[in-house]
Amino acid sequence: MESKVTFIHAADLHLGAPFRGLRAVSDEWATRLTHALYEAYDRVIAAALERAVDFVVIGGDSFDLSETSYGDYLHFVTGLKKLEAANIPVFIVAGNHDPLTSWQHDYFELPANTTLFSADRPNFALVRKAGQPLCIIGGRSYFNQTWPEDVSIAEGITRSAARETLRPTNPDIDQAPFAIGLIHSGLNLDPYKAPTTPTELERSGMDYWALGHVHMLYLWPDAHDPRIVFSGCIQGRDIKETGPRGVYEVTLRVNAPVKLSFIPTASVVWQQLEVDVYDCANVLDIQNKIMRELFRVNGKARCEEMISRITLVGATPLCRFLENETTLEDLRVNLNETYPSFFCDAIINKTMMPLDRSKLAAEGLFPSVFMRIASEQQASADDELYYLEEAFTQRNLSSLLTRLKDVDELASEAETLVLDLLTKDDRS
């Protein structure tokens, strides 16, 4: 009997996803990202082959659209066949983007190594190695694009139910040392997408839960046995999906902690950057500083190509020039032409003119009065916090107490913003 099992946990491939928003800015980069999705999937397959894993699980949304093209299916199945040739099984659940009703079986037939779990009940499979039972896999797919909010998608996916179901054809099922669950669910992070609770998963008797739907790497913080894990999407699709994207290589050992190894798969990463331009003498200096920051961030991203959205901040006399949309667009175009492997989709100006606070105080006008009152309020932290807490409560917002450490910083930022607005015309 094998004392360990190693597998790839992937999810949210979203093959065939359109890039309509980006296409309006750059048709070339929208097309590049379409290819990047294929490349990311190819890297998932390559990782499984290079590591000779025992199997691969895909936690839903393999396709982005309910009406996916033949080309998308062909690319997908070609990857599965490569795994079949290496005797690596694949287990898939359908998600809300690619529910069972949308799979175009007239386009293709899944290879013999691939199991697509049904949606009408919990499904169970047994992976064997050298003829011996190795790992139980339990899962359930979406049938259509919605899931009943009052039904847990994980209901019935337990180790005991798997043994009961599989025992008639696998009398040695109890010898399987490992068991994992596979679902496409928002857990309790997104109650509208096949919700379930960490408590239910923890009581299932499984060693690991492989989840899809949440597009970021996320490990349920309080779960140690079993591990409850989102592997995230394999390729970021918009500016909200920044940073490295990929899959997990998971290793389970008897009586040992779960080992997770992140494998990056994205060939293009998205980044949001803030660049403080307070020390720039002219707009060319700003362009050069942005470029240095792009290289710095890209060096940490483990990826050659990058799409960025840049926000300029800081107090600078150049603020009046940066308020001109033509200047910002010229700056963006110049950046994109300077280094073709980077693409900036937007530059946002949040700079402000420098404030001479001593001069404002000496003038004795309204800005001076405002600064005095703001200073008095900030000197009494309890009164300041009470005022903010009351305002939050009146608007049915969550308590501010958990963000207590941010209050002084927020108050300072608010004072600076008001002063900037009050004196803007005088400093133009």
Coordinates of C-alpha atoms in Angstrom, one line a residue:
M1 CA 0.0 0.0 0.0
E2 CA 1.4 3.4 -1.0
S3 CA 2.1 5.7 2.0
K4 CA 1.7 8.9 0.0
V5 CA -0.3 10.3 -2.9
T6 CA 0.6 13.3 -5.1
F7 CA -1.8 15.1 -7.4
I8 CA -2.4 18.4 -9.2
H9 CA -5.3 20.6 -7.9
A10 CA -6.4 22.9 -10.7
A11 CA -9.6 24.9 -11.2
D12 CA -11.2 27.8 -13.1
L13 CA -9.4 27.3 -16.4
H14 CA -12.0 29.4 -18.2
L15 CA -10.9 28.4 -21.7
G16 CA -12.5 30.5 -24.3
A17 CA -13.0 33.6 -22.1
P18 CA -13.5 36.8 -24.1
F19 CA -11.5 40.0 -23.2
R20 CA -14.0 42.6 -24.3
G21 CA -12.9 45.4 -22.0
L22 CA -9.3 45.1 -22.9
R23 CA -10.1 44.7 -26.6
A24 CA -11.5 48.3 -26.5
V25 CA -8.0 49.5 -25.5
S26 CA -5.8 47.0 -27.3
D27 CA -7.0 44.4 -29.7
E28 CA -3.5 43.0 -29.8
W29 CA -3.3 42.4 -26.1
A30 CA -6.8 41.0 -25.9
T31 CA -5.8 38.4 -28.5
R32 CA -2.6 37.8 -26.5
L33 CA -4.6 37.0 -23.4
T34 CA -6.8 34.5 -25.4
H35 CA -3.6 32.6 -26.3
A36 CA -2.4 33.0 -22.7
L37 CA -5.3 30.9 -21.4
Y38 CA -4.3 28.1 -23.7
E39 CA -0.7 28.4 -22.6
A40 CA -1.7 28.3 -18.9
Y41 CA -3.7 25.1 -19.5
D42 CA -0.7 23.6 -21.4
R43 CA 1.5 24.4 -18.4
V44 CA -1.0 22.6 -16.1
I45 CA -0.7 19.5 -18.3
A46 CA 3.1 19.8 -18.5
A47 CA 3.4 20.1 -14.7
A48 CA 1.4 16.9 -14.2
L49 CA 3.6 15.1 -16.7
E50 CA 6.9 16.4 -15.4
R51 CA 6.0 15.5 -11.8
A52 CA 4.4 12.1 -12.8
V53 CA 1.6 12.8 -10.3
D54 CA -0.9 10.1 -9.4
F55 CA -3.9 12.0 -10.8
V56 CA -5.3 15.5 -11.6
V57 CA -8.4 17.1 -10.3
I58 CA -10.1 20.1 -11.9
G59 CA -12.6 22.0 -9.7
G60 CA -15.0 23.4 -12.2
D61 CA -15.3 26.2 -14.9
S62 CA -13.0 24.5 -17.3
F63 CA -14.7 26.6 -19.9
D64 CA -15.9 30.2 -19.6
L65 CA -19.0 30.1 -21.8
S66 CA -22.0 27.7 -22.0
E67 CA -21.5 27.7 -25.8
T68 CA -17.8 27.0 -26.1
S69 CA -16.2 26.6 -29.5
Y70 CA -14.9 23.4 -31.0
G71 CA -11.4 24.8 -30.9
D72 CA -11.6 25.2 -27.1
Y73 CA -12.9 21.7 -26.6
L74 CA -10.2 20.3 -29.0
H75 CA -7.4 22.0 -27.0
F76 CA -8.9 20.8 -23.7
V77 CA -9.3 17.2 -24.8
T78 CA -5.8 17.2 -26.4
G79 CA -4.3 17.9 -23.0
L80 CA -6.4 15.1 -21.4
K81 CA -5.1 12.7 -24.0
K82 CA -1.5 13.6 -23.1
L83 CA -2.2 12.6 -19.5
E84 CA -4.0 9.5 -20.7
A85 CA -0.8 8.4 -22.6
A86 CA 1.1 8.8 -19.3
N87 CA -1.5 6.8 -17.4
I88 CA -2.5 9.8 -15.3
P89 CA -6.3 9.8 -14.4
V90 CA -8.2 13.1 -14.4
F91 CA -11.3 13.9 -12.3
I92 CA -13.5 16.9 -13.2
V93 CA -16.6 18.7 -11.8
A94 CA -18.6 21.1 -13.9
G95 CA -19.0 24.6 -12.4
N96 CA -21.5 27.5 -12.9
H97 CA -19.8 28.7 -16.1
D98 CA -19.7 25.2 -17.6
P99 CA -22.6 23.2 -16.1
L100 CA -23.3 19.7 -17.3
T101 CA -26.1 20.9 -19.6
S102 CA -23.6 23.0 -21.6
W103 CA -21.0 20.4 -22.4
Q104 CA -21.0 19.9 -26.1
H105 CA -20.6 16.1 -26.4
D106 CA -21.1 16.2 -30.2
Y107 CA -17.7 17.9 -30.4
F108 CA -15.8 15.3 -28.5
E109 CA -15.6 12.2 -26.3
L110 CA -13.7 12.3 -23.1
P111 CA -10.6 10.0 -23.0
A112 CA -10.9 6.9 -20.9
N113 CA -8.6 8.4 -18.2
T114 CA -11.1 11.2 -17.6
T115 CA -14.1 11.1 -15.2
L116 CA -16.7 14.0 -15.3
F117 CA -18.7 13.7 -12.2
S118 CA -22.5 13.9 -12.5
A119 CA -24.8 16.5 -10.7
D120 CA -27.7 14.4 -9.5
R121 CA -25.9 12.8 -6.5
P122 CA -22.5 12.5 -4.9
N123 CA -20.0 10.7 -7.1
F124 CA -17.2 8.5 -5.9
A125 CA -14.1 7.0 -7.6
L126 CA -11.2 5.0 -6.5
V127 CA -7.6 5.5 -7.7
R128 CA -5.4 2.4 -7.6
K129 CA -1.7 2.2 -7.9
A130 CA 0.1 -1.0 -8.7
G131 CA -3.3 -2.7 -8.2
Q132 CA -3.7 -1.4 -4.6
P133 CA -6.3 1.1 -3.5
L134 CA -4.7 4.5 -3.1
C135 CA -7.2 7.3 -2.9
I136 CA -11.0 7.8 -2.8
I137 CA -12.3 10.9 -4.8
G138 CA -15.7 12.3 -4.1
G139 CA -17.4 15.1 -6.0
R140 CA -20.5 16.6 -7.6
S141 CA -21.0 18.9 -10.6
Y142 CA -23.4 21.8 -11.3
F143 CA -26.3 20.7 -13.5
N144 CA -27.1 24.2 -14.8
Q145 CA -25.8 27.6 -14.0
T146 CA -27.5 28.0 -10.6
W147 CA -27.4 25.9 -7.5
P148 CA -30.2 25.8 -4.9
E149 CA -29.1 28.1 -2.0
D150 CA -30.7 25.8 0.6
V151 CA -28.8 22.7 -0.6
S152 CA -25.1 22.1 0.3
I153 CA -23.2 20.9 -2.8
A154 CA -21.0 18.8 -0.4
E155 CA -23.9 17.0 1.2
G156 CA -23.3 13.2 1.1
I157 CA -19.7 13.5 0.0
T158 CA -18.1 11.7 2.9
R159 CA -15.5 9.0 3.4
S160 CA -18.0 6.6 4.9
A161 CA -20.5 7.2 2.0
A162 CA -17.7 6.5 -0.5
R163 CA -16.8 3.2 1.1
E164 CA -20.4 2.1 1.2
T165 CA -20.9 3.1 -2.5
L166 CA -17.7 1.6 -3.8
R167 CA -17.4 -1.6 -1.7
P168 CA -19.6 -3.8 -3.9
T169 CA -17.0 -3.5 -6.8
N170 CA -14.0 -2.7 -4.6
P171 CA -14.1 -5.0 -1.5
D172 CA -10.7 -3.7 -0.4
I173 CA -11.9 -0.1 -0.4
D174 CA -11.2 0.2 3.4
Q175 CA -7.5 -0.1 2.6
A176 CA -7.4 3.1 0.6
P177 CA -5.3 5.4 2.9
F178 CA -6.5 8.7 1.4
A179 CA -9.7 10.5 0.4
I180 CA -10.3 13.9 -1.1
G181 CA -13.4 16.0 -2.0
L182 CA -13.8 17.9 -5.2
I183 CA -16.5 20.7 -5.6
H184 CA -17.1 24.0 -7.3
S185 CA -18.3 26.2 -4.4
G186 CA -18.2 29.6 -2.9
L187 CA -17.9 27.9 0.5
N188 CA -19.1 30.5 2.9
L189 CA -17.2 33.2 1.1
D190 CA -19.8 33.5 -1.7
P191 CA -23.2 32.3 -0.4
Y192 CA -24.7 32.5 -3.9
K193 CA -22.5 29.9 -5.5
A194 CA -23.2 26.4 -4.2
P195 CA -22.6 27.3 -0.6
T196 CA -21.4 24.9 2.1
T197 CA -19.6 25.4 5.4
P198 CA -16.1 24.6 6.5
T199 CA -17.6 22.6 9.4
E200 CA -19.4 20.3 7.0
L201 CA -16.3 19.7 5.0
E202 CA -14.2 19.1 8.2
R203 CA -16.7 16.4 9.4
S204 CA -16.6 14.6 6.1
G205 CA -13.7 12.3 6.9
M206 CA -11.8 13.5 3.8
D207 CA -8.1 14.4 4.0
Y208 CA -8.3 17.3 1.5
W209 CA -11.0 19.4 -0.2
A210 CA -10.1 20.7 -3.7
L211 CA -12.3 23.7 -4.4
G212 CA -12.9 25.9 -7.5
H213 CA -14.8 29.1 -8.0
V214 CA -12.8 31.6 -5.9
H215 CA -10.2 33.0 -8.3
M216 CA -7.4 33.4 -5.8
L217 CA -5.1 31.1 -3.8
Y218 CA -6.9 30.6 -0.6
L219 CA -6.5 28.2 2.3
W220 CA -9.2 28.1 4.9
P221 CA -7.2 29.5 7.8
D222 CA -8.6 27.3 10.6
A223 CA -8.6 24.0 8.7
H224 CA -5.7 21.6 9.3
D225 CA -7.3 18.2 8.9
P226 CA -8.7 18.2 6.3
R227 CA -7.1 21.0 4.3
I228 CA -9.8 23.2 2.5
V229 CA -8.1 24.9 -0.5
F230 CA -8.9 27.1 -3.5
S231 CA -6.2 26.9 -6.1
G232 CA -7.4 30.0 -7.9
C233 CA -7.6 30.5 -11.6
I234 CA -4.7 29.5 -13.9
Q235 CA -4.5 32.9 -15.8
G236 CA -5.7 36.3 -14.6
R237 CA -8.4 37.7 -16.9
D238 CA -8.8 41.3 -15.7
I239 CA -7.2 43.9 -13.4
K240 CA -9.0 42.4 -10.4
E241 CA -7.0 39.2 -10.8
T242 CA -3.5 40.5 -10.1
G243 CA -0.4 38.6 -9.2
P244 CA 0.8 35.0 -9.8
R245 CA -1.8 32.5 -10.9
G246 CA -1.5 28.7 -11.1
V247 CA -2.2 25.4 -9.5
Y248 CA -1.2 23.4 -6.4
E249 CA 0.8 20.2 -6.4
V250 CA -0.6 18.4 -3.3
T251 CA 1.1 15.6 -1.4
L252 CA -0.7 13.6 1.3
R253 CA 1.2 11.3 3.6
V254 CA -0.2 9.0 6.3
N255 CA 0.0 10.8 9.7
A256 CA 1.7 13.8 8.2
P257 CA 0.7 17.4 7.4
V258 CA -0.5 18.2 3.8
K259 CA 2.3 19.5 1.6
L260 CA 1.3 22.2 -0.9
S261 CA 3.6 23.4 -3.7
F262 CA 2.4 26.3 -5.8
I263 CA 3.1 26.0 -9.6
P264 CA 2.7 29.3 -11.5
T265 CA 1.0 28.9 -14.9
A266 CA 0.1 32.4 -16.1
S267 CA 2.2 33.7 -19.1
V268 CA 0.7 37.2 -18.5
V269 CA 0.2 38.8 -15.1
W270 CA -2.0 41.7 -14.1
Q271 CA -0.7 44.3 -11.6
Q272 CA -2.1 47.5 -10.0
L273 CA 0.7 49.9 -9.1
E274 CA 0.8 53.2 -7.1
V275 CA 3.7 55.4 -8.1
D276 CA 4.6 58.3 -5.8
V277 CA 5.9 61.1 -8.1
Y278 CA 6.6 63.7 -5.5
D279 CA 10.3 63.7 -6.4
C280 CA 9.9 64.0 -10.2
A281 CA 11.0 67.2 -11.8
N282 CA 9.1 66.8 -15.1
V283 CA 6.8 64.4 -16.9
L284 CA 9.7 62.5 -18.4
D285 CA 11.0 61.8 -14.9
I286 CA 7.6 60.4 -14.1
Q287 CA 7.8 58.1 -17.2
N288 CA 11.2 56.8 -16.1
K289 CA 10.1 56.2 -12.5
I290 CA 7.0 54.3 -13.7
M291 CA 9.2 52.1 -15.8
R292 CA 11.6 51.4 -12.9
E293 CA 8.6 50.4 -10.8
L294 CA 7.2 48.2 -13.5
F295 CA 10.5 46.3 -13.7
R296 CA 10.7 46.0 -9.9
V297 CA 7.2 44.5 -9.6
N298 CA 7.6 42.3 -12.7
G299 CA 10.8 40.8 -11.1
K300 CA 8.6 39.4 -8.3
A301 CA 5.9 38.1 -10.6
R302 CA 7.8 35.2 -12.2
C303 CA 6.4 36.2 -15.6
E304 CA 7.8 37.9 -18.6
E305 CA 4.7 39.8 -19.8
M306 CA 2.6 42.1 -17.7
I307 CA -0.5 44.2 -18.0
S308 CA -0.7 47.1 -15.4
R309 CA -2.9 49.8 -14.2
I310 CA -1.0 52.7 -12.8
T311 CA -2.1 55.3 -10.2
L312 CA 0.0 58.4 -9.8
V313 CA 0.1 59.7 -6.2
G314 CA 1.9 62.3 -4.2
A315 CA 2.2 66.1 -3.9
T316 CA 3.8 67.6 -7.0
P317 CA 3.7 70.9 -8.9
L318 CA 3.2 68.7 -12.0
C319 CA -0.3 68.0 -10.8
R320 CA -1.8 70.6 -13.1
F321 CA -0.2 68.9 -16.2
L322 CA -1.3 65.4 -15.0
E323 CA -4.9 66.6 -14.8
N324 CA -4.8 66.9 -18.6
E325 CA -6.2 63.6 -20.1
T326 CA -4.1 64.1 -23.3
T327 CA -0.9 64.2 -21.2
L328 CA -1.9 61.0 -19.4
E329 CA -2.7 59.2 -22.7
D330 CA 0.5 60.3 -24.3
L331 CA 2.4 59.0 -21.2
R332 CA 0.6 55.7 -21.4
V333 CA 1.3 55.3 -25.2
N334 CA 5.0 56.1 -24.6
L335 CA 5.3 53.6 -21.9
N336 CA 3.7 50.9 -24.1
E337 CA 6.0 51.7 -27.0
T338 CA 9.1 51.7 -24.8
Y339 CA 8.9 48.1 -23.6
P340 CA 6.5 45.9 -25.7
S341 CA 6.4 43.1 -23.1
F342 CA 4.6 45.5 -20.7
F343 CA 1.2 47.0 -21.4
C344 CA -0.5 49.7 -19.4
D345 CA -4.2 49.8 -19.9
A346 CA -4.8 53.1 -17.9
I347 CA -3.0 55.7 -15.9
I348 CA -5.0 57.3 -13.1
N349 CA -4.0 60.7 -11.7
K350 CA -4.5 61.1 -7.9
T351 CA -1.7 63.6 -7.3
M352 CA -2.2 66.9 -5.6
M353 CA -0.5 70.2 -5.5
P354 CA 2.0 70.7 -2.6
L355 CA 0.5 72.4 0.4
D356 CA 2.4 75.1 2.4
R357 CA 0.6 74.5 5.7
S358 CA 2.5 77.2 7.6
K359 CA 1.5 79.8 5.0
L360 CA -2.1 78.7 5.1
A361 CA -2.1 79.0 8.9
A362 CA -0.6 82.5 8.8
E363 CA -3.2 83.7 6.4
G364 CA -6.0 83.1 9.0
L365 CA -8.6 82.3 6.4
F366 CA -11.0 79.3 6.3
P367 CA -8.2 76.7 5.6
S368 CA -6.4 77.9 8.7
V369 CA -9.6 77.5 10.8
F370 CA -10.2 74.0 9.3
M371 CA -6.6 72.9 10.1
R372 CA -7.0 74.1 13.7
I373 CA -10.3 72.2 14.2
A374 CA -8.9 69.1 12.5
S375 CA -5.9 69.2 14.8
E376 CA -8.1 69.5 17.9
Q377 CA -10.2 66.5 16.8
Q378 CA -7.2 64.3 16.1
A379 CA -5.8 65.2 19.5
S380 CA -8.8 63.4 21.1
A381 CA -8.6 59.9 19.6
D382 CA -11.6 58.6 21.6
D383 CA -13.9 61.4 20.4
E384 CA -12.7 60.9 16.9
L385 CA -13.3 57.2 17.0
Y386 CA -16.8 57.6 18.6
Y387 CA -17.8 60.0 15.8
L388 CA -16.7 57.7 13.1
E389 CA -18.3 54.6 14.8
E390 CA -21.6 56.4 15.1
A391 CA -21.5 57.4 11.4
F392 CA -20.8 53.8 10.4
T393 CA -23.6 52.5 12.5
Q394 CA -26.1 55.0 11.0
R395 CA -25.2 53.7 7.6
N396 CA -25.4 50.0 8.6
L397 CA -21.7 49.5 7.9
S398 CA -19.5 47.1 9.8
S399 CA -17.8 48.2 13.0
L400 CA -14.7 50.4 12.6
L401 CA -13.1 49.0 15.8
T402 CA -11.3 46.3 13.8
R403 CA -9.6 49.0 11.8
L404 CA -8.6 51.1 14.7
K405 CA -5.0 51.3 13.6
D406 CA -6.0 53.0 10.4
V407 CA -7.9 55.9 11.9
D408 CA -5.0 58.3 12.3
E409 CA -3.8 57.6 8.8
L410 CA -7.3 58.1 7.4
A411 CA -7.8 61.3 9.3
S412 CA -4.5 62.7 7.9
E413 CA -5.5 61.7 4.4
A414 CA -8.9 63.3 4.8
E415 CA -7.4 66.6 6.0
T416 CA -5.0 66.8 3.1
L417 CA -7.7 66.0 0.6
V418 CA -10.0 68.8 2.0
L419 CA -7.1 71.3 2.0
D420 CA -6.3 70.4 -1.5
L421 CA -9.8 71.0 -2.6
L422 CA -10.1 74.3 -0.7
T423 CA -6.9 75.8 -2.2
K424 CA -6.9 74.2 -5.6
D425 CA -7.9 77.4 -7.5
D426 CA -5.4 79.5 -5.7
R427 CA -2.5 77.1 -6.6
S428 CA -3.5 76.6 -10.3

